[in-house]
Amino acid sequence: MTASDGSPALSRRGLFTAGVGGAVLLGTPGAAAASPLLWQRPGTLGAPPVAGLHLQFGADASREVVVSWHTTEAVSRPRVLLGSIDGGFGHSVDADTTTYRDAKSGTEVRVHHARLANLRPDTDYVYAAQHGGAAPELGTVRTAPRGRAPFRFTSFGDQGTPTLGKLSGTTYVNDNLGSPFAGDVTAAVEAQAPLFNLVNGDLCYANLSTDRIRTWSDWFTNNTRSARYRPWMPAAGNHENELGNGPIGYGAYQTYFSVPDSGADAELKGLWYAFTAGAVRVISLNNDDIAYQDGGNSYVHGYSGGAQQRWLEAELARSRSNPDIDWIVVCMHQVAISTVDKFNGADLGIRESWLPLFDRYGVDLVVCGHEHHYERSHPIRGQLPTDTRTPNPVDTRTDVVDTSRGTVHMVIGGGGTSAPSNRLFFSPAQCRVITGVGPVNSATGKRPPVYVLEDAPWSAFRDPDHSYGFASFDVDPGRPGGNTTMTVTYHAVTGPYGTTTPVDRFTLTRPRRG
């Protein structure tokens, strides 16, 4: 029995069965079971498996989701079967395949993206990703609410992998700054069951690894246990810049993720984007474009020729003038604030290019990584008359923060890297600001940063005791004519299986716009 689109149809009477590659899906329409049953059969001999299954939201998170997976071999008919929890699968969506060839290994990677459109808001779906000869991989996803409604999201950066990937003599070691906590953080995020997770750059550090393909594969293998159930929405960090991969080094990142279209030119596609969930507008940026630090495999400062800056200002203006949007959240990698010594530091390029836009259009929250610890700022608006454009704090209350008065910056860079920075805090708080770079060092091939030390009156909270963790954000739309709030909790990850300890909790508030 087939549906009109040629996909396996589901019987409307009693038990149904639908052949899916190397498996048979079983279920009872209307039954109380949480998902269809799966009788697994091996795939066809020689067919590559469905690997690295993960999700992204479209520009309207209430209506569109992209299901993605990858192979290193060509496959036939990649597609996703979509259905409901109580009704089973009944609709087939073909996937588009994008590719890149890793310049270091010569390996070609194929990533299959199935775009699920016209979905119902605030609704649970089940899906099965498959291609010819492979057993299907199943997942679930919940679309975002449309309009003002409560939901939770999470955020962290700088993860790496828990996998041992490099042979050193007779011992395998991790060569991409990963640690076991890279797996523990994933488990802890999944335990929070967020609607989506923001990954604030430096996903797997493949640009440092001996085998870049294996490192990406390990990252997806670790995270698919969460990313197949809720979109992980990334920002590209400096370690996503891989020498030879694409015109500016982000070819792998741009291929693995199918994020909302920003209208950028083809070579810049996917490096910045925005999406709406409820009354929250999330804007994801790649600030290697405007940061001074030389941190990737190639120095790409100014790569967009101002295109990202122009898009950002237009996007901020649209978002702040939209009466259906209460919150503007920016996700990026490098930071405008940091109070640790002997690490990356804050970047004057961000303060020069983007902080004035954040002020002008009232950005509420900025989540970053890059520094491998947790800290946050007071709400900041404007800049002090210093050479480093020191952010100006407008309030010093730390438990309840009115973001209509200023933007809160959060550094959440303890996603699992083996090089934490939480033991390096200045006391009292100070900030090293990168004001430029020197000439190329012939020994390293890098442009060394030029630093200026400043006071940090904007510093609100720092966690010197925990190396790893993530933040959760609980959005409460409030009532018409009142305030809307976000309850923010920083969870330190302190052990295996996602063991957490709440370290910092505060409330963001602003007047509701509708």
Coordinates of C-alpha atoms in Angstrom, one line a residue:
M1 CA 0.0 0.0 0.0
T2 CA 1.5 3.4 -1.0
A3 CA 0.5 7.0 -0.5
S4 CA 0.0 9.4 -3.4
D5 CA 3.6 10.6 -3.1
G6 CA 4.9 7.0 -3.4
S7 CA 5.9 6.6 0.3
P8 CA 4.8 3.7 2.4
A9 CA 1.2 4.4 3.5
L10 CA -0.2 3.5 6.9
S11 CA -3.2 1.4 7.5
R12 CA -6.0 3.2 9.3
R13 CA -7.1 0.0 10.9
G14 CA -5.3 -1.5 13.9
L15 CA -1.7 -2.5 13.5
F16 CA 0.2 -1.0 10.6
T17 CA 3.5 -1.9 9.0
A18 CA 5.6 0.1 6.7
G19 CA 8.8 -1.1 5.1
V20 CA 11.7 1.4 5.6
G21 CA 14.9 0.2 3.9
G22 CA 16.3 -2.5 6.3
A23 CA 13.6 -2.1 8.9
V24 CA 9.9 -2.5 9.4
L25 CA 8.0 0.1 11.4
L26 CA 5.2 -1.1 13.6
G27 CA 2.6 0.9 15.4
T28 CA -1.1 1.4 16.3
P29 CA -2.7 4.6 15.2
G30 CA -4.2 6.4 18.1
A31 CA -2.4 4.3 20.6
A32 CA -0.8 5.8 23.7
A33 CA 2.7 4.6 22.9
A34 CA 5.3 7.4 22.7
S35 CA 6.5 6.4 19.3
P36 CA 6.2 3.6 16.6
L37 CA 7.9 0.4 17.3
L38 CA 10.9 -0.5 15.2
W39 CA 11.8 -4.0 14.2
Q40 CA 15.4 -3.6 13.1
R41 CA 16.7 -5.5 10.1
P42 CA 20.3 -5.2 8.8
G43 CA 20.8 -2.8 5.9
T44 CA 21.9 -4.1 2.5
L45 CA 25.5 -5.3 2.5
G46 CA 27.9 -2.4 1.6
A47 CA 25.5 0.4 2.1
P48 CA 26.9 3.2 4.4
P49 CA 24.8 3.8 7.5
V50 CA 22.8 7.0 8.3
A51 CA 25.4 8.8 10.4
G52 CA 25.4 12.0 12.4
L53 CA 21.7 12.5 12.4
H54 CA 20.9 16.1 13.5
L55 CA 18.3 18.8 13.2
Q56 CA 18.2 22.5 12.5
F57 CA 15.2 24.9 12.6
G58 CA 14.2 27.0 9.6
A59 CA 13.7 30.8 9.8
D60 CA 10.3 30.1 11.3
A61 CA 10.9 27.5 13.9
S62 CA 7.2 26.8 14.3
R63 CA 6.9 25.7 10.7
E64 CA 10.2 24.3 9.4
V65 CA 12.8 21.8 10.4
V66 CA 15.8 20.3 8.5
V67 CA 16.9 16.7 9.1
S68 CA 20.5 16.1 8.1
W69 CA 23.0 13.2 8.1
H70 CA 26.2 12.4 6.3
T71 CA 28.1 9.7 4.4
T72 CA 31.4 9.5 2.6
E73 CA 30.0 7.4 -0.2
A74 CA 27.3 8.3 -2.8
V75 CA 23.9 6.9 -1.8
S76 CA 20.6 6.5 -3.6
R77 CA 17.4 8.3 -2.7
P78 CA 18.2 9.9 0.6
R79 CA 14.8 10.8 2.2
V80 CA 12.9 11.3 5.4
L81 CA 9.6 9.7 6.4
L82 CA 7.6 12.0 8.6
G83 CA 4.6 11.3 10.8
S84 CA 3.0 11.9 14.1
I85 CA 3.5 10.1 17.4
D86 CA 0.0 8.5 17.4
G87 CA -0.4 8.2 13.7
G88 CA 2.8 6.8 12.4
F89 CA 4.7 7.7 9.2
G90 CA 2.8 8.8 6.1
H91 CA 4.8 11.4 4.2
S92 CA 8.1 11.2 2.4
V93 CA 10.5 14.1 1.8
D94 CA 13.5 13.8 -0.5
A95 CA 16.8 15.1 0.8
D96 CA 19.2 17.4 -1.1
T97 CA 22.8 16.4 -1.0
T98 CA 25.7 18.9 -0.6
T99 CA 29.3 18.0 -0.6
Y100 CA 32.8 19.2 0.2
R101 CA 36.2 17.6 -0.3
D102 CA 38.5 17.9 2.7
A103 CA 41.7 19.5 1.5
K104 CA 43.9 17.6 4.0
S105 CA 42.7 14.0 3.4
G106 CA 41.1 14.3 0.0
T107 CA 38.0 12.6 1.4
E108 CA 34.7 13.8 0.0
V109 CA 31.8 14.2 2.5
R110 CA 28.2 14.1 1.4
V111 CA 25.6 15.6 3.7
H112 CA 21.9 15.0 3.1
H113 CA 19.4 17.6 4.1
A114 CA 15.6 17.0 4.1
R115 CA 13.6 20.2 4.6
L116 CA 10.3 19.6 6.4
A117 CA 8.0 22.5 5.7
N118 CA 4.5 23.5 6.5
L119 CA 4.6 21.9 9.9
R120 CA 2.2 22.7 12.7
P121 CA 3.4 24.9 15.5
D122 CA 4.1 23.5 19.0
T123 CA 3.6 19.9 17.7
D124 CA 5.6 16.7 18.2
Y125 CA 6.7 14.8 15.1
V126 CA 8.5 11.5 14.5
Y127 CA 10.7 10.9 11.5
A128 CA 13.0 8.3 10.0
A129 CA 16.0 9.2 7.9
Q130 CA 17.1 6.7 5.3
H131 CA 18.8 6.1 2.0
G132 CA 19.1 3.1 -0.3
G133 CA 20.2 -0.1 1.5
A134 CA 20.6 1.5 4.9
A135 CA 18.6 0.8 8.1
P136 CA 16.7 3.9 9.0
E137 CA 17.6 6.2 12.0
L138 CA 14.6 7.5 13.9
G139 CA 14.2 10.7 15.8
T140 CA 11.5 13.1 17.1
V141 CA 11.2 16.9 17.0
R142 CA 8.9 19.4 18.5
T143 CA 8.2 22.6 16.5
A144 CA 8.4 25.9 18.3
P145 CA 5.3 27.7 19.5
R146 CA 3.9 30.4 17.3
G147 CA 3.5 33.7 19.1
R148 CA 4.1 34.3 22.8
A149 CA 4.4 31.1 24.8
P150 CA 6.8 29.6 27.4
F151 CA 9.7 27.4 26.3
R152 CA 13.3 26.6 27.3
F153 CA 16.5 26.8 25.3
T154 CA 20.1 26.1 26.3
S155 CA 23.6 27.3 25.2
F156 CA 27.3 26.5 25.4
G157 CA 30.4 26.7 23.3
D158 CA 33.9 25.1 22.9
Q159 CA 33.1 21.5 23.1
G160 CA 35.5 19.2 21.3
T161 CA 34.9 15.5 21.4
P162 CA 35.4 12.8 24.1
T163 CA 37.0 10.6 21.5
L164 CA 40.6 9.5 21.4
G165 CA 41.6 10.1 17.8
K166 CA 45.4 10.4 17.4
L167 CA 48.0 7.6 17.7
S168 CA 51.0 8.8 19.7
G169 CA 53.5 6.0 19.8
T170 CA 51.4 3.1 21.0
T171 CA 48.8 5.2 22.8
Y172 CA 45.7 7.0 21.5
V173 CA 45.3 10.6 22.6
N174 CA 42.8 13.4 21.8
D175 CA 44.3 15.9 19.4
N176 CA 41.4 18.3 19.2
L177 CA 41.2 19.8 22.7
G178 CA 38.5 17.4 23.7
S179 CA 37.9 15.8 27.2
P180 CA 35.4 13.3 28.7
F181 CA 33.3 16.3 29.7
A182 CA 32.5 16.9 26.0
G183 CA 30.2 13.9 26.4
D184 CA 28.9 14.8 29.8
V185 CA 27.8 18.2 28.7
T186 CA 25.7 16.6 25.9
A187 CA 24.0 14.3 28.4
A188 CA 23.3 17.2 30.7
V189 CA 21.8 19.4 28.0
E190 CA 19.6 16.5 26.9
A191 CA 18.4 16.1 30.5
Q192 CA 17.1 19.7 30.3
A193 CA 14.9 18.8 27.3
P194 CA 15.3 22.2 25.7
L195 CA 13.4 23.2 22.5
F196 CA 16.7 24.0 20.9
N197 CA 20.4 24.3 21.9
L198 CA 22.7 27.1 20.8
V199 CA 26.3 26.1 20.1
N200 CA 28.5 29.2 20.5
G201 CA 31.3 28.2 18.1
D202 CA 34.4 25.9 18.3
L203 CA 32.3 22.8 17.9
C204 CA 34.9 20.1 17.5
Y205 CA 38.3 21.8 16.8
A206 CA 38.7 19.7 13.6
N207 CA 41.2 22.3 12.3
L208 CA 43.6 21.1 15.0
S209 CA 43.2 17.4 14.4
T210 CA 45.2 14.9 12.5
D211 CA 42.0 13.5 10.9
R212 CA 39.5 16.3 10.3
I213 CA 36.9 14.0 8.9
R214 CA 37.0 11.6 11.9
T215 CA 36.8 14.5 14.3
W216 CA 33.6 15.9 12.7
S217 CA 32.2 12.3 12.7
D218 CA 33.1 11.9 16.4
W219 CA 31.4 15.2 17.2
F220 CA 28.2 14.2 15.5
T221 CA 28.3 10.7 17.0
N222 CA 28.5 12.2 20.5
N223 CA 25.8 14.7 19.9
T224 CA 23.2 12.9 17.8
R225 CA 21.8 11.5 21.1
S226 CA 20.5 15.0 21.6
A227 CA 20.6 16.7 18.2
R228 CA 18.3 14.2 16.6
Y229 CA 15.5 15.2 19.1
R230 CA 16.0 19.0 19.2
P231 CA 17.8 21.4 16.9
W232 CA 21.4 22.3 17.7
M233 CA 21.8 25.7 16.2
P234 CA 25.5 26.6 15.7
A235 CA 27.6 29.7 15.3
A236 CA 30.9 29.3 13.4
G237 CA 34.0 29.9 15.6
N238 CA 37.6 30.4 14.7
H239 CA 38.3 26.6 15.0
E240 CA 35.7 26.0 12.3
N241 CA 38.2 27.7 9.9
E242 CA 39.9 24.8 8.2
L243 CA 42.8 25.4 5.7
G244 CA 41.7 24.7 2.2
N245 CA 38.1 23.8 2.9
G246 CA 36.0 26.3 0.9
P247 CA 36.9 29.8 -0.3
I248 CA 37.4 31.1 3.3
G249 CA 37.9 27.9 5.2
Y250 CA 34.4 27.2 6.5
G251 CA 33.5 24.6 3.8
A252 CA 33.0 21.7 6.3
Y253 CA 30.8 23.8 8.6
Q254 CA 28.8 25.2 5.7
T255 CA 28.1 21.7 4.4
Y256 CA 27.2 19.9 7.6
F257 CA 24.6 22.4 8.7
S258 CA 21.6 23.7 6.7
V259 CA 20.6 26.8 8.6
P260 CA 18.1 29.5 7.6
D261 CA 19.0 31.4 4.4
S262 CA 20.3 34.9 5.1
G263 CA 20.5 35.9 1.4
A264 CA 24.3 35.8 1.5
D265 CA 26.4 35.1 -1.5
A266 CA 27.2 31.4 -2.2
E267 CA 30.6 31.4 -0.6
L268 CA 29.3 33.0 2.5
K269 CA 26.1 31.0 2.8
G270 CA 25.3 29.7 6.3
L271 CA 27.8 31.8 8.2
W272 CA 25.2 34.1 9.6
Y273 CA 21.4 33.6 9.9
A274 CA 18.4 34.2 12.1
F275 CA 15.3 32.4 13.3
T276 CA 12.2 33.0 15.4
A277 CA 10.9 30.8 18.2
G278 CA 7.9 32.2 20.0
A279 CA 8.6 35.8 20.7
V280 CA 12.4 35.3 20.6
R281 CA 14.5 36.3 17.6
V282 CA 17.9 34.5 17.6
I283 CA 20.6 35.9 15.4
S284 CA 23.7 33.8 14.8
L285 CA 26.9 35.5 13.7
N286 CA 30.4 34.7 12.6
N287 CA 32.6 37.3 14.2
D288 CA 35.9 36.1 12.7
D289 CA 34.8 38.7 10.1
I290 CA 35.3 41.6 12.4
A291 CA 37.5 40.3 15.2
Y292 CA 41.2 41.2 15.1
Q293 CA 42.5 38.0 16.6
D294 CA 44.2 35.5 14.2
G295 CA 42.7 32.3 15.6
G296 CA 41.9 29.9 12.8
N297 CA 43.9 28.1 10.1
S298 CA 43.9 31.3 8.0
Y299 CA 43.4 35.0 8.8
V300 CA 40.0 36.0 7.4
H301 CA 39.4 39.4 9.1
G302 CA 37.1 41.4 6.8
Y303 CA 36.2 38.4 4.7
S304 CA 32.6 39.5 3.9
G305 CA 33.6 43.0 2.8
G306 CA 31.0 44.5 5.1
A307 CA 28.1 42.2 3.9
Q308 CA 27.6 40.6 7.4
Q309 CA 27.6 44.1 9.0
R310 CA 24.9 45.4 6.6
W311 CA 22.8 42.3 7.0
L312 CA 23.1 42.5 10.8
E313 CA 21.9 46.1 11.0
A314 CA 19.0 45.4 8.7
E315 CA 18.1 42.2 10.7
L316 CA 18.3 44.1 14.0
A317 CA 16.1 46.9 12.7
R318 CA 13.4 44.5 11.4
S319 CA 13.5 42.5 14.6
R320 CA 13.2 45.4 17.0
S321 CA 10.4 47.0 14.9
N322 CA 8.4 43.7 14.8
P323 CA 5.6 43.9 17.5
D324 CA 5.6 40.1 17.7
I325 CA 9.2 40.0 18.9
D326 CA 10.0 40.7 22.5
W327 CA 13.6 39.3 22.8
I328 CA 16.6 39.6 20.6
V329 CA 19.3 37.0 21.4
V330 CA 22.7 37.1 19.6
C331 CA 24.8 33.9 19.4
M332 CA 28.4 34.3 18.4
H333 CA 31.9 33.0 19.3
Q334 CA 34.5 35.6 20.1
V335 CA 33.8 38.0 23.0
A336 CA 33.5 41.6 23.9
I337 CA 34.1 40.9 27.6
S338 CA 36.5 38.6 29.5
T339 CA 38.3 38.8 32.8
V340 CA 40.9 36.0 32.5
D341 CA 44.6 36.4 32.0
K342 CA 46.9 34.6 29.6
F343 CA 44.0 33.4 27.3
N344 CA 42.3 35.0 24.3
G345 CA 40.9 38.1 25.8
A346 CA 38.2 40.5 24.6
D347 CA 38.3 41.8 21.0
L348 CA 38.2 45.5 20.1
G349 CA 36.9 44.6 16.7
I350 CA 33.6 43.4 18.2
R351 CA 33.3 46.5 20.4
E352 CA 34.0 48.8 17.4
S353 CA 31.7 47.1 14.8
W354 CA 28.8 45.4 16.7
L355 CA 28.3 46.8 20.1
P356 CA 27.0 50.1 18.8
L357 CA 24.4 48.2 16.8
F358 CA 23.5 46.1 19.8
D359 CA 22.9 49.4 21.7
R360 CA 21.0 51.1 18.9
Y361 CA 18.5 48.2 18.5
G362 CA 18.3 47.0 22.0
V363 CA 19.8 43.5 21.9
D364 CA 18.8 41.8 25.1
L365 CA 21.3 39.0 25.4
V366 CA 24.6 37.9 23.8
V367 CA 25.9 34.3 24.3
C368 CA 29.5 33.5 23.4
G369 CA 32.3 31.0 23.8
H370 CA 36.0 31.4 23.0
E371 CA 37.0 31.8 26.6
H372 CA 36.8 28.4 28.3
H373 CA 34.9 29.4 31.4
Y374 CA 31.7 31.0 32.6
E375 CA 31.1 34.7 33.3
R376 CA 28.5 37.4 32.6
S377 CA 28.3 41.2 32.5
H378 CA 26.1 43.7 34.0
P379 CA 23.7 45.2 31.4
I380 CA 25.8 47.5 29.2
R381 CA 24.8 50.4 27.0
G382 CA 27.3 52.7 25.4
Q383 CA 31.1 52.8 25.9
L384 CA 33.4 54.7 28.3
P385 CA 35.9 57.2 26.8
T386 CA 38.8 54.8 26.7
D387 CA 41.0 53.6 23.8
T388 CA 39.6 50.1 24.3
R389 CA 35.9 51.3 24.2
T390 CA 35.2 49.8 27.6
P391 CA 31.5 48.8 27.8
N392 CA 29.5 51.0 30.1
P393 CA 27.4 49.3 32.8
V394 CA 24.0 50.9 33.4
D395 CA 23.1 48.9 36.5
T396 CA 24.9 46.7 39.1
R397 CA 22.0 44.6 40.3
T398 CA 22.8 40.9 39.6
D399 CA 19.6 39.0 40.5
V400 CA 17.1 40.8 38.2
V401 CA 18.3 42.6 35.1
D402 CA 16.2 44.9 32.9
T403 CA 17.5 44.3 29.4
S404 CA 15.5 47.3 28.0
R405 CA 18.3 49.3 29.6
G406 CA 21.3 47.4 28.4
T407 CA 22.6 44.1 26.9
V408 CA 23.8 41.2 29.0
H409 CA 26.8 39.3 27.7
M410 CA 27.4 35.8 28.8
V411 CA 30.7 33.8 28.2
I412 CA 29.7 30.1 28.2
G413 CA 32.8 28.4 26.8
G414 CA 33.0 25.3 29.0
G415 CA 31.4 22.8 26.7
G416 CA 34.1 20.1 27.1
T417 CA 37.5 21.5 25.9
S418 CA 40.6 20.1 27.6
A419 CA 42.0 23.6 28.1
P420 CA 39.7 25.4 30.6
S421 CA 40.4 29.0 31.6
N422 CA 38.4 29.3 34.9
R423 CA 41.6 29.3 36.9
L424 CA 43.0 32.4 35.2
F425 CA 40.6 35.1 36.4
F426 CA 42.2 38.5 37.3
S427 CA 41.6 39.5 40.9
P428 CA 40.3 42.1 41.1
A429 CA 38.5 41.9 37.7
Q430 CA 40.4 43.3 34.7
C431 CA 40.3 42.6 31.0
R432 CA 42.9 42.1 28.3
V433 CA 41.6 43.6 25.1
I434 CA 43.0 42.7 21.7
T435 CA 43.5 46.0 19.9
G436 CA 45.2 44.6 16.8
V437 CA 47.7 42.1 15.5
G438 CA 51.4 42.3 14.8
P439 CA 53.3 41.1 11.7
V440 CA 53.3 37.4 11.0
N441 CA 55.5 35.3 13.2
S442 CA 57.7 33.1 11.0
A443 CA 57.8 30.4 13.6
T444 CA 54.0 30.1 14.0
G445 CA 52.6 31.6 10.9
K446 CA 50.3 33.7 13.1
R447 CA 49.8 37.4 13.7
P448 CA 50.4 37.8 17.4
P449 CA 47.7 39.8 19.3
V450 CA 48.4 43.3 20.7
Y451 CA 46.9 43.6 24.1
V452 CA 45.8 46.6 26.3
L453 CA 44.8 46.0 29.9
E454 CA 41.6 47.7 31.2
D455 CA 39.5 47.8 34.3
A456 CA 36.3 45.8 34.1
P457 CA 33.4 47.8 35.7
W458 CA 31.0 45.7 33.6
S459 CA 31.9 42.4 35.3
A460 CA 28.9 40.9 37.2
F461 CA 29.6 37.2 37.9
R462 CA 32.5 34.8 37.4
D463 CA 32.8 31.1 38.2
P464 CA 36.4 30.2 39.1
D465 CA 35.5 26.8 40.6
H466 CA 34.0 24.8 37.6
S467 CA 35.6 24.2 34.2
Y468 CA 32.5 22.9 32.4
G469 CA 28.9 23.7 32.0
F470 CA 26.0 25.3 30.0
A471 CA 23.2 27.7 30.6
S472 CA 19.4 27.2 30.3
F473 CA 16.9 29.9 29.6
D474 CA 13.3 29.6 30.5
V475 CA 11.1 32.1 28.6
D476 CA 7.9 33.3 30.3
P477 CA 5.9 35.5 28.0
G478 CA 4.1 37.2 30.9
R479 CA 0.8 39.1 30.4
P480 CA -0.3 41.8 28.0
G481 CA 0.8 45.2 29.3
G482 CA 3.3 43.6 31.7
N483 CA 6.8 42.2 31.5
T484 CA 8.2 39.1 29.9
T485 CA 11.0 37.3 31.6
M486 CA 13.8 34.8 31.0
T487 CA 15.0 32.8 34.0
V488 CA 18.7 32.0 33.4
T489 CA 20.5 29.2 35.2
Y490 CA 24.2 28.3 34.7
H491 CA 24.6 24.6 35.3
A492 CA 28.2 23.4 36.1
V493 CA 28.7 19.9 34.8
T494 CA 30.5 18.1 37.6
G495 CA 30.5 14.4 36.7
P496 CA 29.6 11.6 34.3
Y497 CA 26.0 11.0 33.0
G498 CA 25.3 14.8 33.0
T499 CA 25.7 15.4 36.7
T500 CA 25.1 19.2 37.3
T501 CA 25.3 21.8 40.0
P502 CA 23.4 25.1 39.6
V503 CA 26.0 27.9 40.0
D504 CA 24.4 31.1 38.9
R505 CA 20.7 32.0 38.6
F506 CA 19.2 35.3 37.6
T507 CA 16.2 36.8 35.8
L508 CA 16.2 38.9 32.6
T509 CA 13.1 41.1 32.2
R510 CA 11.8 43.6 29.7
P511 CA 8.4 45.1 28.9
R512 CA 6.3 42.9 26.7
R513 CA 5.6 44.4 23.3
G514 CA 2.2 42.9 22.7

